[in-house]
């Protein structure tokens, strides 16, 4: 029997596995793909690791540090292995997994889920028109271009002005696309300023804000799209339709936690769309932890990795019989879209690390934690907050003592 | 009268706010508008006089499990050279095995900067 089984061999899963192995636990990593590293293998641009390593690395470089560490610690790695079924109700948990060598059963005392996120697809936004070849998700394009050297097309339309859309635009520009246009229903880009400057402005890539694809046109292959302008509520404005010729449509519609693959009845937070977790990233099922982009989609891999490191401490406490008290709910409010963790319940001394996404754009903002009676328990000053940047706060333990619910809000500075 | 040598608009990338900086270069100094804090001025000067980026792309690799090897410049290079750098690597072929950090091409496109492998690639 293993002490811990980590499901998912991306950066978060590997970070959890490495931390736990360093603490002396017997750890196995189960990865569905043929190699470790997860989505970072296709993210060949730089900018990873500024918080964890204090230097800027490419995706593969960041991943490789954890992969090498995992192998050097003797962590057992199952590649090409898909978790089919999990029984996690008791102290001994059973995983049934399928791989080319057959069906395997693995018993473990704790599970860390790190299966990341998935891309939103055309069906979720009811993309209209025909279904020709040449419609891809952005992540698929990254894989094709960066792992296989295949350019998906020459005349490119990208739907989505977030970080992924911008980064894919830069790759395609450098790799020889003839034309690129980015359309987005918002008034401006939704990603980090760094990406707006370095991916879009550096190369002068055209951008149409307040614009969406009404339908895709083409029989065998994409021949173009019908674009339409939208108002602030994303409603199409009549009479603004225009044809745009292209051979490729790339969907960069955002990422959502991959909870569809969680085969146990953990509670899901409708705001994050990931599992609800406590301050050590334990789900509503005891001894089952969730980390990284599965919990909520992070802007920085560094933050995702931090959740794994925090969870490793939680797994240690769980396996050593640590104590819990009655849970204190940590809730978002009007100006906070979501917060992780959703509850605080372990007996522990250290500060609680929380990540929250603002619902508003504001300068000189104060992130406030309030009791249910409205008393401000702790506040954090920020020069500027905006929805596209996740905020990390470190909350004193004492804030939660004697409370049943603590609310987070953003007030004027 | 002072001569304005160059004007530029760029986004400050030092914080989430992303101020739109309107920059004028006047006698080798920058005059910045649109910045909400002093960091913006420093950023504008760097971006105008020395706009450097790490350039990432892939090259063909034979004898490995995958057909492409991700590579990058070993240091930031002038951003205007990005397209030349990728073009210089277009027909390049390397042979597995390769180690992360290994120099794949010295002094790419005359920039004085090397191209290095981003990852290990075993012989398959």
Short mmCIF file of N, CA, C and O in Angstrom, two decimals, chain A residues 362-366 380-385 391, chain B residues 15-17 36-39:
data_model
loop_
_atom_site.label_atom_id
_atom_site.label_comp_id
_atom_site.label_asym_id
_atom_site.label_seq_id
_atom_site.Cartn_x
_atom_site.Cartn_y
_atom_site.Cartn_z
N UNK A 362 -10.09 48.27 -9.83
CA UNK A 362 -10.06 49.35 -8.84
C UNK A 362 -8.63 49.70 -8.48
O UNK A 362 -7.79 48.82 -8.34
N UNK A 363 -8.36 51.00 -8.33
CA UNK A 363 -7.04 51.39 -7.84
C UNK A 363 -7.14 51.66 -6.34
O UNK A 363 -8.22 51.94 -5.82
N UNK A 364 -6.00 51.60 -5.66
CA UNK A 364 -5.94 51.77 -4.21
C UNK A 364 -7.03 50.98 -3.51
O UNK A 364 -7.88 51.52 -2.81
N UNK A 365 -7.01 49.69 -3.73
CA UNK A 365 -8.08 48.82 -3.21
C UNK A 365 -7.65 48.19 -1.89
O UNK A 365 -6.45 47.99 -1.64
N UNK A 366 -8.63 47.91 -1.06
CA UNK A 366 -8.38 47.15 0.16
C UNK A 366 -9.15 45.85 0.09
O UNK A 366 -10.37 45.85 0.00
N UNK A 380 -5.87 44.02 3.40
CA UNK A 380 -4.66 43.99 2.58
C UNK A 380 -4.77 45.09 1.53
O UNK A 380 -5.77 45.16 0.82
N UNK A 381 -3.74 45.93 1.48
CA UNK A 381 -3.76 47.02 0.51
C UNK A 381 -3.20 46.54 -0.83
O UNK A 381 -2.22 45.82 -0.89
N UNK A 382 -3.85 46.96 -1.91
CA UNK A 382 -3.32 46.69 -3.25
C UNK A 382 -3.39 47.96 -4.06
O UNK A 382 -4.42 48.64 -4.08
N UNK A 383 -2.30 48.27 -4.75
CA UNK A 383 -2.28 49.47 -5.59
C UNK A 383 -3.33 49.38 -6.69
O UNK A 383 -3.96 50.36 -7.06
N UNK A 384 -3.52 48.18 -7.20
CA UNK A 384 -4.49 48.03 -8.29
C UNK A 384 -4.97 46.58 -8.34
O UNK A 384 -4.17 45.67 -8.26
N UNK A 385 -6.27 46.38 -8.45
CA UNK A 385 -6.80 45.03 -8.65
C UNK A 385 -7.66 45.01 -9.91
O UNK A 385 -8.22 46.04 -10.30
N UNK A 391 -5.53 37.45 -6.93
CA UNK A 391 -4.82 38.01 -5.77
C UNK A 391 -4.52 36.93 -4.75
O UNK A 391 -5.36 36.10 -4.44
N UNK B 15 2.97 45.85 -13.32
CA UNK B 15 1.93 45.48 -12.36
C UNK B 15 0.64 45.20 -13.13
O UNK B 15 0.56 45.47 -14.33
N UNK B 16 -0.37 44.64 -12.46
CA UNK B 16 -1.59 44.24 -13.17
C UNK B 16 -2.33 45.41 -13.81
O UNK B 16 -3.16 45.21 -14.68
N UNK B 17 -2.04 46.62 -13.37
CA UNK B 17 -2.78 47.76 -13.88
C UNK B 17 -2.56 47.95 -15.38
O UNK B 17 -3.49 48.26 -16.12
N UNK B 36 0.86 55.84 -13.82
CA UNK B 36 0.26 56.17 -12.53
C UNK B 36 1.28 56.13 -11.40
O UNK B 36 0.98 56.46 -10.27
N UNK B 37 2.49 55.66 -11.71
CA UNK B 37 3.51 55.61 -10.66
C UNK B 37 4.89 55.72 -11.29
O UNK B 37 5.03 55.59 -12.51
N UNK B 38 5.93 55.96 -10.48
CA UNK B 38 7.28 56.18 -11.04
C UNK B 38 7.85 54.96 -11.77
O UNK B 38 8.72 55.12 -12.63
N UNK B 39 7.37 53.77 -11.43
CA UNK B 39 7.88 52.57 -12.08
C UNK B 39 7.69 52.66 -13.59
O UNK B 39 8.51 52.20 -14.38
#
